[in-house]
């Protein structure tokens, strides 16, 4: 006799697949999974989740193989990768009516920002030497009082840290990073590694994403957030459709859903900001109206300008901080 489970399994296996490649956190995906599946009941929605750099490595390897990638939708925190894909003709030029309220400086004809992680400074208030006079901005991290106390992620391993380095190197110059090196800054891993070092007091000060700090604080970690006086660095994190994706109507339905209040609130609860003014700021975070006043002023043109510096940034950073 055919069991109910066998029938369900057979039905699932016969469904066409839609693949979402993303750096969105796994717990947020689990919140979204049932709703997204219900949007396209005739399809099996699959998620490949990893850090932005790892997602792009996998996607680029699949595209280079000649057989194409199975990815239909891409959602990562490496905005420069989207420019590369667009230039290579790999993205569908879809202008979603659902994205109409996204500010013009945060969208392109091939991709649109759906979330804004923000790089800030975190410190462990249980470390007396830091808590007595914490940093107030990026430049403070080169002060001798923070000698061997600061860490950051590697722009070679983390898309958001790469964006931070491009902005800081433009605003403060490479001399800033030479001063960080002289002050003993440790650069390794991604944002999770940074927050672990701050929590453990191995390096009680860190350049890290706001979402990592908020998550740690919600679990009782003795961390404090510093919104740098020179401005927090927001990281435009877009969504795009890979060109040639089968089942375009179903794929576009999911794409459009990411601009709904339900999707945006799920992203915000993970500690990111929304590009939509109607969505409240993340719990525990400063209001976006305050943060955006000094945050880096992104636009498609500025994004393209930074993209041209990509190899230079990686080369300079490696020479200064990783050797």
mmCIF file of C-alpha atoms in Angstrom:
data_model
loop_
_atom_site.group_PDB
_atom_site.id
_atom_site.type_symbol
_atom_site.label_atom_id
_atom_site.label_comp_id
_atom_site.label_asym_id
_atom_site.label_seq_id
_atom_site.Cartn_x
_atom_site.Cartn_y
_atom_site.Cartn_z
ATOM 1 C CA UNK A 1 0.000 0.000 0.000
ATOM 2 C CA UNK A 2 1.162 3.510 -0.702
ATOM 3 C CA UNK A 3 1.577 5.445 2.535
ATOM 4 C CA UNK A 4 0.495 9.052 2.964
ATOM 5 C CA UNK A 5 4.144 10.047 3.523
ATOM 6 C CA UNK A 6 5.160 8.356 0.273
ATOM 7 C CA UNK A 7 2.437 10.242 -1.568
ATOM 8 C CA UNK A 8 3.533 13.556 -0.061
ATOM 9 C CA UNK A 9 7.181 12.835 -0.874
ATOM 10 C CA UNK A 10 6.342 11.889 -4.450
ATOM 11 C CA UNK A 11 4.272 15.038 -4.870
ATOM 12 C CA UNK A 12 7.105 17.182 -3.508
ATOM 13 C CA UNK A 13 9.681 15.521 -5.725
ATOM 14 C CA UNK A 14 7.548 16.183 -8.815
ATOM 15 C CA UNK A 15 7.350 19.903 -8.121
ATOM 16 C CA UNK A 16 9.537 22.316 -10.031
ATOM 17 C CA UNK A 17 12.125 24.037 -7.878
ATOM 18 C CA UNK A 18 12.789 27.709 -7.190
ATOM 19 C CA UNK A 19 16.161 28.387 -5.569
ATOM 20 C CA UNK A 20 16.915 31.387 -3.356
ATOM 21 C CA UNK A 21 20.608 32.052 -2.717
ATOM 22 C CA UNK A 22 20.938 34.297 0.315
ATOM 23 C CA UNK A 23 22.983 35.557 3.243
ATOM 24 C CA UNK A 24 19.839 36.234 5.307
ATOM 25 C CA UNK A 25 20.153 34.555 8.710
ATOM 26 C CA UNK A 26 18.775 31.050 9.053
ATOM 27 C CA UNK A 27 16.322 31.982 11.828
ATOM 28 C CA UNK A 28 14.835 34.696 9.592
ATOM 29 C CA UNK A 29 14.553 32.214 6.722
ATOM 30 C CA UNK A 30 12.617 29.875 9.009
ATOM 31 C CA UNK A 31 10.172 32.703 9.734
ATOM 32 C CA UNK A 32 9.751 33.339 6.031
ATOM 33 C CA UNK A 33 9.761 29.782 4.721
ATOM 34 C CA UNK A 34 6.039 28.900 5.203
ATOM 35 C CA UNK A 35 4.766 32.178 3.722
ATOM 36 C CA UNK A 36 7.074 32.006 0.717
ATOM 37 C CA UNK A 37 6.115 28.378 0.092
ATOM 38 C CA UNK A 38 2.417 29.311 0.224
ATOM 39 C CA UNK A 39 2.942 32.025 -2.404
ATOM 40 C CA UNK A 40 3.901 29.433 -5.013
ATOM 41 C CA UNK A 41 2.250 26.144 -3.937
ATOM 42 C CA UNK A 42 3.039 24.461 -7.239
ATOM 43 C CA UNK A 43 6.784 24.881 -6.676
ATOM 44 C CA UNK A 44 9.331 23.585 -4.198
ATOM 45 C CA UNK A 45 11.188 26.612 -2.784
ATOM 46 C CA UNK A 46 14.766 25.787 -1.805
ATOM 47 C CA UNK A 47 17.109 28.074 0.142
ATOM 48 C CA UNK A 48 20.902 28.090 0.011
ATOM 49 C CA UNK A 49 22.116 30.121 2.978
ATOM 50 C CA UNK A 50 25.667 31.226 3.753
ATOM 51 C CA UNK A 51 27.778 34.367 4.171
ATOM 52 C CA UNK A 52 27.710 36.792 1.238
ATOM 53 C CA UNK A 53 31.197 35.905 -0.003
ATOM 54 C CA UNK A 54 30.462 32.174 0.146
ATOM 55 C CA UNK A 55 27.142 32.621 -1.645
ATOM 56 C CA UNK A 56 28.858 34.539 -4.425
ATOM 57 C CA UNK A 57 31.665 31.988 -4.668
ATOM 58 C CA UNK A 58 29.121 29.246 -5.209
ATOM 59 C CA UNK A 59 27.076 31.259 -7.694
ATOM 60 C CA UNK A 60 30.130 32.311 -9.710
ATOM 61 C CA UNK A 61 31.444 28.748 -9.788
ATOM 62 C CA UNK A 62 28.109 27.495 -11.101
ATOM 63 C CA UNK A 63 27.939 30.229 -13.732
ATOM 64 C CA UNK A 64 31.515 29.512 -14.816
ATOM 65 C CA UNK A 65 30.800 25.799 -15.196
ATOM 66 C CA UNK A 66 28.925 26.407 -18.432
ATOM 67 C CA UNK A 67 25.784 24.623 -17.271
ATOM 68 C CA UNK A 68 24.437 27.695 -15.461
ATOM 69 C CA UNK A 69 23.342 28.206 -11.885
ATOM 70 C CA UNK A 70 20.188 26.799 -10.351
ATOM 71 C CA UNK A 71 19.746 30.096 -8.460
ATOM 72 C CA UNK A 72 16.624 32.085 -9.348
ATOM 73 C CA UNK A 73 16.809 34.810 -6.700
ATOM 74 C CA UNK A 74 19.866 36.378 -5.104
ATOM 75 C CA UNK A 75 19.799 38.234 -1.770
ATOM 76 C CA UNK A 76 23.208 39.057 -0.298
ATOM 77 C CA UNK A 77 24.963 41.936 1.467
ATOM 78 C CA UNK A 78 27.594 42.460 -1.229
ATOM 79 C CA UNK A 79 26.136 45.243 -3.395
ATOM 80 C CA UNK A 80 29.187 45.308 -5.661
ATOM 81 C CA UNK A 81 28.611 41.727 -6.752
ATOM 82 C CA UNK A 82 25.319 42.783 -8.333
ATOM 83 C CA UNK A 83 27.112 45.309 -10.514
ATOM 84 C CA UNK A 84 29.456 42.555 -11.721
ATOM 85 C CA UNK A 85 26.530 40.256 -12.505
ATOM 86 C CA UNK A 86 24.647 43.006 -14.308
ATOM 87 C CA UNK A 87 27.701 43.897 -16.402
ATOM 88 C CA UNK A 88 28.027 40.219 -17.339
ATOM 89 C CA UNK A 89 24.381 40.122 -18.442
ATOM 90 C CA UNK A 90 23.376 37.688 -15.710
ATOM 91 C CA UNK A 91 20.497 39.644 -14.148
ATOM 92 C CA UNK A 92 16.904 40.077 -15.247
ATOM 93 C CA UNK A 93 15.997 43.752 -15.690
ATOM 94 C CA UNK A 94 12.808 43.522 -13.647
ATOM 95 C CA UNK A 95 11.295 46.732 -12.296
ATOM 96 C CA UNK A 96 8.869 45.557 -9.661
ATOM 97 C CA UNK A 97 5.828 47.734 -8.887
ATOM 98 C CA UNK A 98 6.184 46.460 -5.300
ATOM 99 C CA UNK A 99 9.477 48.395 -5.040
ATOM 100 C CA UNK A 100 7.949 51.734 -6.016
ATOM 101 C CA UNK A 101 8.454 53.238 -2.548
ATOM 102 C CA UNK A 102 12.115 52.267 -2.261
ATOM 103 C CA UNK A 103 14.217 55.475 -2.498
ATOM 104 C CA UNK A 104 15.736 56.023 -5.940
ATOM 105 C CA UNK A 105 19.292 56.052 -4.552
ATOM 106 C CA UNK A 106 18.819 52.462 -3.357
ATOM 107 C CA UNK A 107 17.668 50.826 -6.566
ATOM 108 C CA UNK A 108 18.764 49.989 -10.072
ATOM 109 C CA UNK A 109 16.938 48.497 -13.045
ATOM 110 C CA UNK A 110 18.494 45.107 -12.230
ATOM 111 C CA UNK A 111 18.477 45.041 -8.411
ATOM 112 C CA UNK A 112 16.815 46.787 -5.475
ATOM 113 C CA UNK A 113 17.862 47.182 -1.841
ATOM 114 C CA UNK A 114 15.573 45.259 0.527
ATOM 115 C CA UNK A 115 17.566 45.657 3.765
ATOM 116 C CA UNK A 116 20.237 47.891 5.267
ATOM 117 C CA UNK A 117 22.648 46.277 7.710
ATOM 118 C CA UNK A 118 24.727 48.921 9.508
ATOM 119 C CA UNK A 119 28.362 48.751 10.614
ATOM 120 C CA UNK A 120 28.912 50.301 14.031
ATOM 121 C CA UNK A 121 31.370 49.959 16.916
ATOM 122 C CA UNK A 122 30.668 47.618 19.822
ATOM 123 C CA UNK A 123 32.488 47.365 23.123
ATOM 124 C CA UNK A 124 32.330 45.191 26.229
ATOM 125 C CA UNK A 125 31.390 47.388 29.175
ATOM 126 C CA UNK A 126 32.853 44.860 31.634
ATOM 127 C CA UNK A 127 36.333 45.846 30.492
ATOM 128 C CA UNK A 128 37.045 48.800 32.754
ATOM 129 C CA UNK A 129 39.785 50.318 30.589
ATOM 130 C CA UNK A 130 37.330 50.578 27.673
ATOM 131 C CA UNK A 131 34.152 51.420 29.586
ATOM 132 C CA UNK A 132 35.854 54.334 31.396
ATOM 133 C CA UNK A 133 36.358 56.139 28.092
ATOM 134 C CA UNK A 134 34.783 54.270 25.177
ATOM 135 C CA UNK A 135 35.369 55.222 21.544
ATOM 136 C CA UNK A 136 33.025 57.737 19.985
ATOM 137 C CA UNK A 137 34.023 57.330 16.348
ATOM 138 C CA UNK A 138 36.115 55.483 13.782
ATOM 139 C CA UNK A 139 39.187 57.667 14.334
ATOM 140 C CA UNK A 140 39.222 56.867 18.059
ATOM 141 C CA UNK A 141 40.131 53.264 17.262
ATOM 142 C CA UNK A 142 43.654 54.404 16.366
ATOM 143 C CA UNK A 143 44.119 55.958 19.839
ATOM 144 C CA UNK A 144 46.859 54.279 21.941
ATOM 145 C CA UNK A 145 44.327 53.624 24.726
ATOM 146 C CA UNK A 146 42.821 50.930 22.475
ATOM 147 C CA UNK A 147 46.165 49.303 21.666
ATOM 148 C CA UNK A 148 45.605 45.569 20.988
ATOM 149 C CA UNK A 149 41.934 45.857 22.014
ATOM 150 C CA UNK A 150 40.237 46.275 18.621
ATOM 151 C CA UNK A 151 39.169 43.737 16.015
ATOM 152 C CA UNK A 152 37.302 43.777 12.733
ATOM 153 C CA UNK A 153 36.323 41.234 10.114
ATOM 154 C CA UNK A 154 38.284 40.598 6.955
ATOM 155 C CA UNK A 155 36.994 42.210 3.742
ATOM 156 C CA UNK A 156 38.295 39.122 1.953
ATOM 157 C CA UNK A 157 35.844 36.953 3.906
ATOM 158 C CA UNK A 158 32.891 39.265 4.588
ATOM 159 C CA UNK A 159 30.870 41.334 2.121
ATOM 160 C CA UNK A 160 29.696 43.821 4.752
ATOM 161 C CA UNK A 161 33.216 44.282 6.116
ATOM 162 C CA UNK A 162 34.434 44.851 2.556
ATOM 163 C CA UNK A 163 31.861 47.619 2.139
ATOM 164 C CA UNK A 164 33.038 49.148 5.414
ATOM 165 C CA UNK A 165 36.649 49.137 4.262
ATOM 166 C CA UNK A 166 35.785 50.746 0.916
ATOM 167 C CA UNK A 167 33.944 53.569 2.677
ATOM 168 C CA UNK A 168 36.550 54.134 5.390
ATOM 169 C CA UNK A 169 39.438 54.051 2.929
ATOM 170 C CA UNK A 170 37.680 56.661 0.791
ATOM 171 C CA UNK A 171 36.695 58.915 3.714
ATOM 172 C CA UNK A 172 39.777 58.547 5.924
ATOM 173 C CA UNK A 173 42.425 57.270 3.498
ATOM 174 C CA UNK A 174 44.731 54.251 3.718
ATOM 175 C CA UNK A 175 46.741 56.043 6.367
ATOM 176 C CA UNK A 176 43.845 55.303 8.722
ATOM 177 C CA UNK A 177 44.396 51.569 8.233
ATOM 178 C CA UNK A 178 48.135 51.955 8.724
ATOM 179 C CA UNK A 179 47.346 53.564 12.074
ATOM 180 C CA UNK A 180 44.976 50.711 12.918
ATOM 181 C CA UNK A 181 47.746 48.230 12.107
ATOM 182 C CA UNK A 182 50.203 50.155 14.291
ATOM 183 C CA UNK A 183 47.609 50.043 17.071
ATOM 184 C CA UNK A 184 47.449 46.245 16.858
ATOM 185 C CA UNK A 185 44.015 45.796 15.270
ATOM 186 C CA UNK A 186 43.124 42.166 14.518
ATOM 187 C CA UNK A 187 41.349 41.491 11.204
ATOM 188 C CA UNK A 188 39.959 37.984 10.717
ATOM 189 C CA UNK A 189 36.726 36.188 9.874
ATOM 190 C CA UNK A 190 33.335 37.800 9.562
ATOM 191 C CA UNK A 191 30.998 39.674 11.889
ATOM 192 C CA UNK A 192 30.216 36.602 14.001
ATOM 193 C CA UNK A 193 33.908 36.178 14.760
ATOM 194 C CA UNK A 194 34.193 39.848 15.735
ATOM 195 C CA UNK A 195 31.257 39.724 18.147
ATOM 196 C CA UNK A 196 32.664 36.558 19.728
ATOM 197 C CA UNK A 197 35.967 38.313 20.393
ATOM 198 C CA UNK A 198 34.160 41.314 21.904
ATOM 199 C CA UNK A 199 31.996 39.100 24.142
ATOM 200 C CA UNK A 200 34.925 36.961 25.298
ATOM 201 C CA UNK A 201 36.991 40.121 25.998
ATOM 202 C CA UNK A 202 39.780 38.786 23.770
ATOM 203 C CA UNK A 203 39.269 42.017 21.799
ATOM 204 C CA UNK A 204 36.661 44.030 23.727
ATOM 205 C CA UNK A 205 36.161 46.608 20.948
ATOM 206 C CA UNK A 206 34.968 45.690 17.477
ATOM 207 C CA UNK A 207 33.880 47.025 14.109
ATOM 208 C CA UNK A 208 30.783 44.941 13.571
ATOM 209 C CA UNK A 209 27.218 44.881 12.295
ATOM 210 C CA UNK A 210 24.520 46.361 14.499
ATOM 211 C CA UNK A 211 22.461 43.175 14.143
ATOM 212 C CA UNK A 212 25.226 41.088 15.749
ATOM 213 C CA UNK A 213 25.388 43.446 18.726
ATOM 214 C CA UNK A 214 21.603 43.567 19.186
ATOM 215 C CA UNK A 215 21.379 39.778 19.067
ATOM 216 C CA UNK A 216 24.147 39.416 21.674
ATOM 217 C CA UNK A 217 22.553 42.044 23.909
ATOM 218 C CA UNK A 218 19.181 40.281 23.725
ATOM 219 C CA UNK A 219 20.884 37.239 25.231
ATOM 220 C CA UNK A 220 22.351 39.255 28.091
ATOM 221 C CA UNK A 221 25.819 40.078 26.788
ATOM 222 C CA UNK A 222 27.356 43.194 28.424
ATOM 223 C CA UNK A 223 27.845 45.039 25.158
ATOM 224 C CA UNK A 224 27.278 48.649 24.220
ATOM 225 C CA UNK A 225 26.718 50.177 20.798
ATOM 226 C CA UNK A 226 28.570 53.213 19.470
ATOM 227 C CA UNK A 227 27.143 54.945 16.417
ATOM 228 C CA UNK A 228 30.366 56.553 15.152
ATOM 229 C CA UNK A 229 30.420 60.339 15.139
ATOM 230 C CA UNK A 230 31.608 60.254 11.511
ATOM 231 C CA UNK A 231 28.564 58.136 10.613
ATOM 232 C CA UNK A 232 27.535 54.500 10.737
ATOM 233 C CA UNK A 233 28.109 52.646 7.457
ATOM 234 C CA UNK A 234 24.920 51.235 5.986
ATOM 235 C CA UNK A 235 25.357 48.348 3.563
ATOM 236 C CA UNK A 236 22.781 48.264 0.730
ATOM 237 C CA UNK A 237 21.711 44.633 0.454
ATOM 238 C CA UNK A 238 19.743 44.018 -2.751
ATOM 239 C CA UNK A 239 17.534 41.396 -4.301
ATOM 240 C CA UNK A 240 17.824 40.377 -7.963
ATOM 241 C CA UNK A 241 16.505 37.759 -10.357
ATOM 242 C CA UNK A 242 19.027 35.699 -12.277
ATOM 243 C CA UNK A 243 18.532 36.013 -16.014
ATOM 244 C CA UNK A 244 16.952 33.060 -17.743
ATOM 245 C CA UNK A 245 15.244 31.843 -14.574
ATOM 246 C CA UNK A 246 12.518 29.375 -15.391
ATOM 247 C CA UNK A 247 9.027 29.973 -14.003
ATOM 248 C CA UNK A 248 9.442 33.785 -14.133
ATOM 249 C CA UNK A 249 5.937 34.570 -12.848
ATOM 250 C CA UNK A 250 6.440 32.503 -9.692
ATOM 251 C CA UNK A 251 9.936 33.924 -9.160
ATOM 252 C CA UNK A 252 8.649 37.494 -9.527
ATOM 253 C CA UNK A 253 5.858 36.771 -7.058
ATOM 254 C CA UNK A 254 8.457 35.866 -4.411
ATOM 255 C CA UNK A 255 10.620 38.860 -5.390
ATOM 256 C CA UNK A 256 7.665 41.207 -4.918
ATOM 257 C CA UNK A 257 6.838 39.663 -1.537
ATOM 258 C CA UNK A 258 10.155 40.801 -0.066
ATOM 259 C CA UNK A 259 8.904 44.397 -0.229
ATOM 260 C CA UNK A 260 5.779 43.656 1.810
ATOM 261 C CA UNK A 261 5.365 44.760 5.408
ATOM 262 C CA UNK A 262 5.525 41.133 6.578
ATOM 263 C CA UNK A 263 8.875 40.474 4.924
ATOM 264 C CA UNK A 264 10.364 43.815 5.893
ATOM 265 C CA UNK A 265 9.397 43.430 9.548
ATOM 266 C CA UNK A 266 10.987 39.979 9.627
ATOM 267 C CA UNK A 267 14.241 41.448 8.316
ATOM 268 C CA UNK A 268 14.110 44.369 10.759
ATOM 269 C CA UNK A 269 13.590 42.100 13.774
ATOM 270 C CA UNK A 270 16.946 40.528 12.926
ATOM 271 C CA UNK A 271 18.616 43.909 13.561
ATOM 272 C CA UNK A 272 18.719 45.521 10.126
ATOM 273 C CA UNK A 273 17.103 48.703 8.877
ATOM 274 C CA UNK A 274 14.444 48.759 6.182
ATOM 275 C CA UNK A 275 14.679 51.003 3.106
ATOM 276 C CA UNK A 276 10.949 51.671 3.554
ATOM 277 C CA UNK A 277 10.143 54.674 5.742
ATOM 278 C CA UNK A 278 6.958 53.006 7.034
ATOM 279 C CA UNK A 279 8.864 50.162 8.725
ATOM 280 C CA UNK A 280 10.061 50.800 12.322
ATOM 281 C CA UNK A 281 13.766 50.582 13.165
ATOM 282 C CA UNK A 282 15.112 47.373 14.741
ATOM 283 C CA UNK A 283 14.276 46.927 18.441
ATOM 284 C CA UNK A 284 17.142 48.378 20.467
ATOM 285 C CA UNK A 285 18.552 50.313 17.524
ATOM 286 C CA UNK A 286 18.539 54.058 16.967
ATOM 287 C CA UNK A 287 15.776 55.350 14.677
ATOM 288 C CA UNK A 288 16.826 55.318 11.025
ATOM 289 C CA UNK A 289 15.994 59.019 10.738
ATOM 290 C CA UNK A 290 18.834 59.723 13.181
ATOM 291 C CA UNK A 291 21.279 57.188 11.747
ATOM 292 C CA UNK A 292 20.710 58.177 8.121
ATOM 293 C CA UNK A 293 21.642 61.824 8.738
ATOM 294 C CA UNK A 294 25.314 60.903 8.965
ATOM 295 C CA UNK A 295 25.239 57.502 7.250
ATOM 296 C CA UNK A 296 27.124 57.087 3.978
ATOM 297 C CA UNK A 297 25.044 58.562 1.088
ATOM 298 C CA UNK A 298 24.720 55.651 -1.321
ATOM 299 C CA UNK A 299 23.517 55.972 -4.904
ATOM 300 C CA UNK A 300 23.941 53.796 -8.021
ATOM 301 C CA UNK A 301 26.707 56.157 -9.180
ATOM 302 C CA UNK A 302 28.590 56.012 -5.875
ATOM 303 C CA UNK A 303 28.182 52.235 -5.793
ATOM 304 C CA UNK A 304 29.721 52.011 -9.277
ATOM 305 C CA UNK A 305 32.574 54.295 -8.210
ATOM 306 C CA UNK A 306 33.408 52.005 -5.282
ATOM 307 C CA UNK A 307 33.095 48.925 -7.468
ATOM 308 C CA UNK A 308 35.924 50.197 -9.681
ATOM 309 C CA UNK A 309 38.163 50.205 -6.575
ATOM 310 C CA UNK A 310 37.377 46.606 -5.644
ATOM 311 C CA UNK A 311 40.708 44.998 -6.489
ATOM 312 C CA UNK A 312 42.661 48.002 -5.251
ATOM 313 C CA UNK A 313 40.849 47.846 -1.898
ATOM 314 C CA UNK A 314 41.529 44.144 -1.408
ATOM 315 C CA UNK A 315 45.166 44.552 -2.445
ATOM 316 C CA UNK A 316 45.824 47.571 -0.227
ATOM 317 C CA UNK A 317 44.059 46.069 2.770
ATOM 318 C CA UNK A 318 45.954 42.800 2.418
ATOM 319 C CA UNK A 319 49.284 44.577 2.204
ATOM 320 C CA UNK A 320 48.582 46.811 5.196
ATOM 321 C CA UNK A 321 46.724 44.538 7.593
ATOM 322 C CA UNK A 322 46.993 40.905 6.544
ATOM 323 C CA UNK A 323 50.748 40.538 6.032
#
